[in-house]
Short mmCIF file of C-alpha atoms and ligand atoms in Angstrom, two decimals:
data_model
loop_
_atom_site.label_atom_id
_atom_site.label_comp_id
_atom_site.label_asym_id
_atom_site.label_seq_id
_atom_site.Cartn_x
_atom_site.Cartn_y
_atom_site.Cartn_z
CA MET A 1 49.73 43.20 -24.78
CA PRO A 2 53.55 43.08 -25.02
CA ALA A 3 54.99 40.51 -27.42
CA TRP A 4 56.69 38.38 -24.75
CA ALA A 5 53.39 37.89 -22.93
CA GLN A 6 51.99 36.11 -25.99
CA MET A 7 55.07 33.96 -26.35
CA GLY A 8 54.76 32.45 -22.91
CA VAL A 9 58.07 33.94 -21.78
CA ALA A 10 58.48 34.85 -18.08
CA ASN A 11 57.71 38.46 -17.29
CA PRO A 12 60.83 40.63 -17.56
CA ASN A 13 62.44 41.52 -14.23
CA LEU A 14 62.56 45.25 -13.50
CA LEU A 15 65.50 44.88 -11.13
CA GLY A 16 68.56 46.61 -12.51
CA LEU A 17 66.74 49.22 -14.58
CA ASN A 18 67.93 52.70 -13.70
CA ARG A 19 65.89 55.85 -13.34
CA GLY A 20 66.04 56.80 -17.03
CA GLU A 21 65.06 53.30 -18.13
CA LEU A 22 62.10 53.23 -15.76
CA GLU A 23 61.01 56.68 -16.98
CA ARG A 24 61.05 55.39 -20.53
CA LEU A 25 59.14 52.30 -19.52
CA ALA A 26 56.44 54.47 -17.93
CA GLU A 27 56.25 56.55 -21.09
CA ASP A 28 56.03 53.48 -23.30
CA LEU A 29 53.08 52.37 -21.20
CA GLY A 30 51.32 55.68 -21.74
CA GLN A 31 52.21 57.12 -18.34
CA ALA A 32 53.95 60.35 -17.39
CA ARG A 33 57.74 60.15 -16.99
CA TYR A 34 57.57 60.92 -13.28
CA ARG A 35 55.70 57.65 -12.77
CA GLY A 36 58.97 55.96 -13.69
CA ARG A 37 60.75 57.93 -10.98
CA GLN A 38 58.11 56.86 -8.46
CA LEU A 39 58.65 53.27 -9.48
CA TYR A 40 62.42 53.74 -9.06
CA ARG A 41 62.00 55.12 -5.54
CA GLY A 42 59.65 52.30 -4.64
CA LEU A 43 61.87 49.48 -5.95
CA TYR A 44 65.18 50.77 -4.61
CA GLY A 45 64.54 53.52 -2.04
CA ARG A 46 61.78 51.69 -0.18
CA ARG A 47 62.84 48.23 -1.39
CA GLU A 48 59.34 47.14 -2.32
CA ARG A 49 59.00 44.07 -4.48
CA ASP A 50 55.25 43.76 -4.44
CA PHE A 51 53.58 46.01 -7.02
CA SER A 52 50.47 46.29 -4.86
CA ARG A 53 52.55 48.17 -2.27
CA LEU A 54 53.50 50.88 -4.76
CA THR A 55 50.38 52.79 -3.81
CA ASP A 56 51.70 56.11 -5.08
CA LEU A 57 51.52 54.76 -8.63
CA ASP A 58 48.51 55.15 -10.85
CA GLN A 59 46.34 52.07 -10.40
CA LYS A 60 46.22 51.21 -14.11
CA PHE A 61 50.00 51.40 -14.30
CA ARG A 62 50.31 49.13 -11.27
CA GLU A 63 47.96 46.57 -12.78
CA PHE A 64 49.86 46.64 -16.04
CA LEU A 65 53.17 46.16 -14.25
CA PHE A 66 51.70 43.28 -12.29
CA ALA A 67 50.44 41.61 -15.45
CA TYR A 68 53.55 42.01 -17.58
CA TYR A 69 56.60 42.55 -15.36
CA GLN A 70 58.08 41.22 -12.17
CA VAL A 71 60.50 42.25 -9.45
CA ALA A 72 62.54 39.15 -8.68
CA TYR A 73 65.42 39.08 -6.20
CA PRO A 74 67.99 36.30 -6.52
CA GLU A 75 66.60 33.24 -4.78
CA ILE A 76 68.22 32.19 -1.51
CA ARG A 77 69.21 28.56 -2.05
CA ARG A 78 71.25 27.98 1.08
CA VAL A 79 72.65 29.90 4.02
CA PHE A 80 75.75 28.83 5.93
CA VAL A 81 75.99 30.59 9.28
CA SER A 82 79.36 30.90 10.96
CA GLN A 83 80.05 30.90 14.68
CA ASP A 84 81.13 34.54 14.38
CA GLY A 85 77.76 35.57 12.93
CA THR A 86 78.95 35.77 9.34
CA ALA A 87 76.47 34.19 6.93
CA ARG A 88 77.31 32.94 3.47
CA TYR A 89 74.36 33.09 1.09
CA LEU A 90 74.18 30.87 -1.92
CA LEU A 91 71.93 32.75 -4.34
CA GLY A 92 70.30 31.29 -7.41
CA LEU A 93 69.99 33.35 -10.60
CA ALA A 94 67.27 33.15 -13.22
CA ASP A 95 69.34 30.91 -15.54
CA GLY A 96 70.12 28.43 -12.76
CA LYS A 97 73.66 29.70 -12.07
CA SER A 98 74.62 30.57 -8.49
CA VAL A 99 76.67 33.24 -6.81
CA GLU A 100 77.63 33.92 -3.24
CA THR A 101 77.11 36.93 -1.03
CA VAL A 102 78.53 37.21 2.46
CA TYR A 103 76.80 38.98 5.33
CA MET A 104 79.14 40.24 8.06
CA PRO A 105 77.58 41.86 11.11
CA GLU A 106 79.74 44.12 13.25
CA GLU A 107 78.90 46.05 16.37
CA ASN A 108 77.18 49.03 14.79
CA ARG A 109 77.12 48.23 11.12
CA VAL A 110 76.78 45.50 8.57
CA THR A 111 79.08 44.74 5.67
CA LEU A 112 77.93 42.82 2.63
CA CYS A 113 80.50 41.23 0.34
CA LEU A 114 79.09 41.09 -3.19
CA SER A 115 80.00 39.05 -6.25
CA SER A 116 80.51 40.72 -9.60
CA GLN A 117 80.77 37.59 -11.75
CA ALA A 118 79.77 33.94 -11.46
CA GLY A 119 83.24 32.41 -11.09
CA CYS A 120 86.32 34.27 -12.24
CA ALA A 121 88.68 34.10 -15.21
CA VAL A 122 91.72 35.61 -13.50
CA ASN A 123 93.15 32.42 -12.06
CA CYS A 124 95.04 33.56 -8.99
CA ARG A 125 96.76 30.47 -7.64
CA PHE A 126 95.64 30.90 -4.01
CA CYS A 127 91.96 31.63 -4.72
CA PHE A 128 89.18 29.06 -4.65
CA THR A 129 86.87 31.07 -6.91
CA ALA A 130 89.52 30.68 -9.59
CA LEU A 131 88.89 26.93 -9.59
CA LEU A 132 85.42 27.58 -11.04
CA GLY A 133 86.66 29.46 -14.07
CA LEU A 134 84.46 32.22 -15.43
CA GLN A 135 80.85 31.17 -15.87
CA ARG A 136 79.47 34.55 -16.78
CA ASN A 137 79.24 38.24 -15.92
CA LEU A 138 76.48 39.31 -13.58
CA THR A 139 73.98 41.93 -14.66
CA ALA A 140 73.48 45.17 -12.71
CA GLY A 141 70.20 43.71 -11.44
CA GLU A 142 71.96 40.60 -10.16
CA ILE A 143 74.61 42.68 -8.40
CA LEU A 144 72.19 44.94 -6.58
CA GLY A 145 69.77 42.05 -6.20
CA GLN A 146 72.34 40.47 -3.85
CA VAL A 147 72.00 43.50 -1.55
CA LEU A 148 68.21 43.45 -1.73
CA ALA A 149 67.90 39.69 -1.17
CA VAL A 150 70.27 39.57 1.82
CA ALA A 151 68.95 42.82 3.34
CA ALA A 152 65.42 41.40 3.17
CA ALA A 153 66.48 38.07 4.68
CA GLN A 154 68.37 39.80 7.50
CA HIS A 155 65.64 42.41 8.08
CA ILE A 156 67.99 45.31 7.44
CA PRO A 157 65.79 48.41 7.12
CA PRO A 158 66.30 50.80 4.17
CA ARG A 159 68.12 53.50 6.18
CA ALA A 160 70.40 51.22 8.24
CA ARG A 161 74.14 51.75 7.87
CA LEU A 162 75.54 49.39 5.28
CA ASN A 163 79.01 48.88 3.88
CA LEU A 164 79.40 47.16 0.57
CA VAL A 165 82.54 45.50 -0.73
CA LEU A 166 82.81 44.07 -4.22
CA MET A 167 85.19 41.39 -3.03
CA GLY A 168 83.16 38.24 -3.52
CA MET A 169 83.36 36.12 -6.62
CA GLY A 170 84.71 37.68 -9.75
CA GLU A 171 86.82 40.54 -11.03
CA PRO A 172 84.69 43.71 -11.03
CA LEU A 173 86.89 45.56 -13.51
CA LEU A 174 86.24 42.85 -16.09
CA ASN A 175 82.50 43.57 -15.78
CA LEU A 176 82.78 47.29 -15.26
CA ALA A 177 79.72 48.52 -17.17
CA GLN A 178 77.28 46.38 -15.20
CA VAL A 179 79.11 46.95 -11.92
CA MET A 180 79.00 50.73 -12.40
CA LYS A 181 75.35 50.65 -13.36
CA ALA A 182 74.63 48.79 -10.12
CA VAL A 183 76.87 51.13 -8.10
CA GLN A 184 75.00 54.17 -9.39
CA ILE A 185 71.67 52.77 -8.18
CA LEU A 186 73.24 51.59 -4.91
CA ALA A 187 74.78 54.98 -4.18
CA ASP A 188 71.90 57.16 -5.35
CA PRO A 189 70.18 58.86 -2.36
CA GLN A 190 66.85 57.97 -4.00
CA GLY A 191 68.06 54.47 -4.75
CA LEU A 192 69.60 52.23 -2.10
CA ALA A 193 71.34 55.27 -0.62
CA VAL A 194 74.65 53.66 0.35
CA PRO A 195 77.22 56.49 0.23
CA LEU A 196 80.04 55.95 -2.27
CA ARG A 197 82.61 56.13 0.49
CA ARG A 198 81.04 53.00 1.99
CA ILE A 199 81.37 51.03 -1.23
CA THR A 200 84.72 49.45 -2.11
CA MET A 201 85.64 47.64 -5.28
CA SER A 202 88.59 45.27 -5.22
CA THR A 203 90.63 44.43 -8.31
CA SER A 204 93.40 42.00 -9.06
CA GLY A 205 95.04 44.86 -10.95
CA ILE A 206 93.36 45.09 -14.36
CA THR A 207 95.27 48.22 -15.35
CA PRO A 208 93.05 49.44 -18.22
CA GLY A 209 90.01 48.98 -15.95
CA ILE A 210 91.61 51.18 -13.29
CA VAL A 211 92.21 53.88 -15.90
CA GLU A 212 88.59 53.59 -17.00
CA LEU A 213 87.31 53.71 -13.42
CA ALA A 214 89.37 56.84 -12.80
CA ARG A 215 87.27 58.62 -15.44
CA GLU A 216 83.95 57.82 -13.75
CA PRO A 217 82.44 60.87 -12.08
CA LEU A 218 80.85 58.73 -9.36
CA ARG A 219 83.06 55.90 -8.28
CA PRO A 220 83.42 53.68 -5.25
CA LYS A 221 86.66 53.34 -3.33
CA LEU A 222 89.31 51.17 -4.89
CA ALA A 223 91.33 48.33 -3.39
CA VAL A 224 94.13 46.67 -5.36
CA SER A 225 95.25 43.11 -4.64
CA LEU A 226 99.01 43.46 -4.57
CA ASN A 227 99.93 40.11 -2.98
CA ALA A 228 103.59 40.24 -3.98
CA SER A 229 106.58 42.55 -3.92
CA GLU A 230 108.35 41.54 -7.16
CA GLU A 231 107.37 40.82 -10.74
CA ALA A 232 108.36 37.13 -10.89
CA GLN A 233 106.83 36.39 -7.53
CA ARG A 234 103.59 38.12 -8.48
CA THR A 235 103.43 36.30 -11.80
CA ALA A 236 103.83 32.98 -9.99
CA LEU A 237 100.92 33.78 -7.67
CA MET A 238 98.82 35.84 -10.07
CA PRO A 239 99.48 34.90 -13.70
CA ILE A 240 97.54 38.02 -14.77
CA ASN A 241 100.73 39.88 -13.79
CA ARG A 242 102.22 38.79 -17.10
CA LYS A 243 99.58 40.81 -18.92
CA TYR A 244 99.42 43.68 -16.41
CA PRO A 245 102.83 43.83 -14.72
CA LEU A 246 103.40 45.20 -11.24
CA ARG A 247 105.44 48.12 -12.49
CA GLU A 248 102.70 49.35 -14.80
CA LEU A 249 100.04 48.67 -12.15
CA LEU A 250 101.84 50.86 -9.63
CA ARG A 251 102.34 53.60 -12.21
CA VAL A 252 98.58 53.67 -12.84
CA CYS A 253 97.89 53.58 -9.09
CA ARG A 254 100.15 56.57 -8.54
CA ALA A 255 98.23 58.49 -11.19
CA TYR A 256 94.84 57.47 -9.79
CA PRO A 257 92.80 60.56 -8.84
CA LEU A 258 92.01 60.16 -5.14
CA ARG A 259 89.37 62.32 -3.52
CA PRO A 260 90.46 64.39 -0.51
CA TRP A 261 89.05 61.87 1.99
CA GLU A 262 90.37 58.83 0.21
CA ARG A 263 93.32 56.46 0.42
CA LEU A 264 94.09 53.72 -2.05
CA THR A 265 93.93 50.34 -0.36
CA PHE A 266 96.36 47.57 -1.20
CA GLU A 267 95.44 44.05 -0.18
CA TYR A 268 98.15 41.54 0.55
CA VAL A 269 97.34 37.89 1.24
CA LEU A 270 100.14 36.47 3.39
CA LEU A 271 101.30 33.03 2.24
CA GLN A 272 103.87 31.26 4.36
CA ASP A 273 107.39 31.34 2.86
CA LEU A 274 106.11 32.68 -0.44
CA ASN A 275 105.54 36.39 0.05
CA ASP A 276 105.79 37.04 3.80
CA SER A 277 109.49 37.70 4.50
CA ASP A 278 111.00 40.88 5.93
CA ALA A 279 112.52 41.50 2.52
CA ASP A 280 109.03 41.36 0.98
CA ALA A 281 107.71 43.85 3.52
CA LEU A 282 110.63 46.19 2.81
CA ARG A 283 110.00 45.97 -0.92
CA VAL A 284 106.28 46.65 -0.45
CA ALA A 285 107.19 49.73 1.61
CA ASP A 286 109.43 50.87 -1.25
CA LEU A 287 106.79 50.25 -3.89
CA LEU A 288 104.21 52.30 -2.01
CA ARG A 289 106.50 55.06 -0.77
CA GLY A 290 104.93 58.49 -1.06
CA MET A 291 101.49 57.21 -2.04
CA ARG A 292 98.34 58.05 -0.10
CA ALA A 293 97.78 54.37 0.57
CA LYS A 294 97.13 51.80 3.22
CA VAL A 295 97.72 48.07 3.28
CA ASN A 296 95.27 45.41 4.43
CA LEU A 297 97.11 42.24 5.35
CA ILE A 298 94.82 39.27 4.77
CA PRO A 299 95.55 35.93 6.43
CA TYR A 300 95.40 33.19 3.82
CA ASN A 301 92.24 31.12 4.08
CA GLY A 302 92.92 27.57 3.09
CA GLY A 303 91.13 24.47 2.02
CA PRO A 304 92.10 20.96 0.94
CA GLU A 305 92.15 21.85 -2.78
CA LEU A 306 95.11 24.25 -2.54
CA PRO A 307 98.63 23.70 -1.21
CA TYR A 308 99.25 27.06 0.51
CA ARG A 309 99.64 27.78 4.21
CA PRO A 310 98.86 30.96 6.13
CA SER A 311 101.77 32.92 7.59
CA PRO A 312 102.24 32.41 11.32
CA PHE A 313 100.79 35.27 13.32
CA GLU A 314 104.22 36.49 14.52
CA ARG A 315 105.30 36.76 10.87
CA THR A 316 102.15 38.71 10.08
CA LEU A 317 102.89 41.10 12.96
CA ALA A 318 106.52 41.54 11.87
CA PHE A 319 105.40 42.27 8.29
CA GLN A 320 102.92 44.85 9.56
CA GLN A 321 105.53 46.48 11.79
CA ILE A 322 107.96 46.97 8.91
CA LEU A 323 105.28 48.84 6.96
CA VAL A 324 104.12 50.90 9.92
CA ASP A 325 107.71 51.87 10.74
CA ARG A 326 107.94 53.24 7.22
CA HIS A 327 104.77 55.30 7.69
CA ILE A 328 102.51 53.03 5.67
CA PRO A 329 99.31 52.32 7.58
CA ALA A 330 98.88 48.56 7.66
CA PHE A 331 96.03 46.57 9.17
CA ILE A 332 95.61 42.88 9.80
CA ARG A 333 92.18 41.81 8.63
CA ILE A 334 90.41 39.43 10.91
CA SER A 335 89.25 36.52 8.86
CA ARG A 336 85.51 36.02 9.10
CA GLY A 337 83.32 33.05 8.43
CA GLN A 338 86.22 30.65 7.90
CA ASP A 339 84.31 27.74 9.41
CA VAL A 340 81.69 28.00 6.65
CA ARG A 341 84.15 28.90 3.90
CA ALA A 342 82.82 32.41 3.63
CA ALA A 343 86.20 34.10 4.11
CA CYS A 344 88.21 35.89 1.40
CA GLY A 345 89.02 33.69 -1.54
CA GLN A 346 86.99 30.74 -0.29
CA LEU A 347 83.83 31.26 -2.30
CA ARG A 348 83.26 28.35 -4.59
CA LEU A 349 79.71 27.16 -3.99
CA GLU A 350 80.06 23.61 -2.76
CA GLY A 351 82.29 21.92 -0.25
CA ALA A 352 80.70 23.69 2.66
CA THR A 353 79.77 22.22 5.95
CA ASN A 354 76.63 23.56 7.48
CA PRO A 355 77.03 23.52 11.26
N1 SAH B 30 88.78 39.70 -7.89
C1 SAH B 30 89.00 40.76 -6.97
C2 SAH B 30 88.03 40.75 -5.81
C3 SAH B 30 87.66 39.43 -5.24
S1 SAH B 30 88.97 38.57 -4.39
C4 SAH B 30 90.43 40.74 -6.46
O1 SAH B 30 91.13 39.79 -6.71
O2 SAH B 30 90.82 41.73 -5.84
C5 SAH B 30 89.06 39.52 -2.89
C6 SAH B 30 90.38 39.40 -2.13
O3 SAH B 30 90.54 38.08 -1.64
C7 SAH B 30 91.60 39.70 -2.97
O4 SAH B 30 92.43 40.64 -2.33
C8 SAH B 30 92.32 38.37 -3.05
O5 SAH B 30 93.72 38.54 -3.16
C9 SAH B 30 91.90 37.73 -1.76
N2 SAH B 30 92.00 36.27 -1.73
C10 SAH B 30 91.84 35.40 -2.74
N3 SAH B 30 92.01 34.15 -2.31
C11 SAH B 30 92.28 34.20 -0.99
C12 SAH B 30 92.53 33.23 0.02
N4 SAH B 30 92.51 31.94 -0.26
N5 SAH B 30 92.75 33.65 1.27
C13 SAH B 30 92.72 34.97 1.57
N6 SAH B 30 92.48 35.94 0.67
C14 SAH B 30 92.27 35.55 -0.60
FE1 SF4 B 31 89.48 36.24 -9.38
FE2 SF4 B 31 90.05 37.85 -7.29
FE3 SF4 B 31 90.08 35.16 -7.02
FE4 SF4 B 31 91.98 36.37 -8.43
S1 SF4 B 31 91.59 36.61 -6.24
S2 SF4 B 31 90.86 34.52 -9.05
S3 SF4 B 31 90.83 38.00 -9.40
S4 SF4 B 31 88.30 36.42 -7.49
#
């Protein structure tokens, strides 16, 4: 009997263990290594969470797993459903903390917006998650558990087309080891089988993290939150710019090794009279000149706690036109789930109205 079982501690959760770790676990329990691979395919490929359904496993092994381990998805505490079909899930973790995951259905696909941390330490002025501060990093199991929990709740079958964006709570590059461990299981054809080109990680511009990510053999797409066109302006909106200045950020972005099919995405939240002028757009075009890049213009999503206003739509269009005229693809993101505070930057657990 394992030591924890005698100590009255909850059975350890297998979620988050990768193939190698499950192979070792099988071996430690006196099984062949390939039993670990079977377990891996069952947990992630077929998304089983009930040991009794892992019928390809040796019966003794199954009974042992049942007695001493568990497969626990984050618990769905609340769901806020928007008029546009977006659903914001409040998920409870084993230690009582919560994170949010957003489900966004589109015509022929589904996008899930995942959190990488509970809260965030980066402190961007316009972001509601920043108001929480950093509570803690999420584990790989908690990151991919968000996909499993929401996919189960929404009855998304294992082979359905999924897009994943790490754009929920938290700064993924400040929790890179756990994020990458999760991404490897998510992208693995025998795991959750979401192709890497359908996974995007968004960063506020943690330059050393971008350099580290560039060295990963298997990496998701990268989006960088630019949000300003000059150093002082960016520092005012994103104090992290003092530590990782715009100039250095763009240098690292220019050196970033893009795959042949890939463009670097820059996100730009448009705040009325703060970063949305023609002069800003011209400067952004200059900053990005010659890069294989595109810009996603994000309308600011507000709330009573913060003083900012969204740019008027005509301003947003004018900003976009200046970029497009300078051969920089620029898209206006439709804001989703605003009525339930599920839109970009609005995730902060409470303060929601459930229609
Ligand atoms: N921490 C990462 C990813 C999560 S934030 C990052 O900052 O990139 C995801 C996106 O939401 C970022 O581009 C951020 O600039 C944007 N955002 C934050 N607050 C927002 C708000 N109130 N309205 C619209 N977008 C916001
Ligand atoms: Fe953190 Fe991103 Fe919000 Fe900035 S915008 S505080 S980095 S979650």
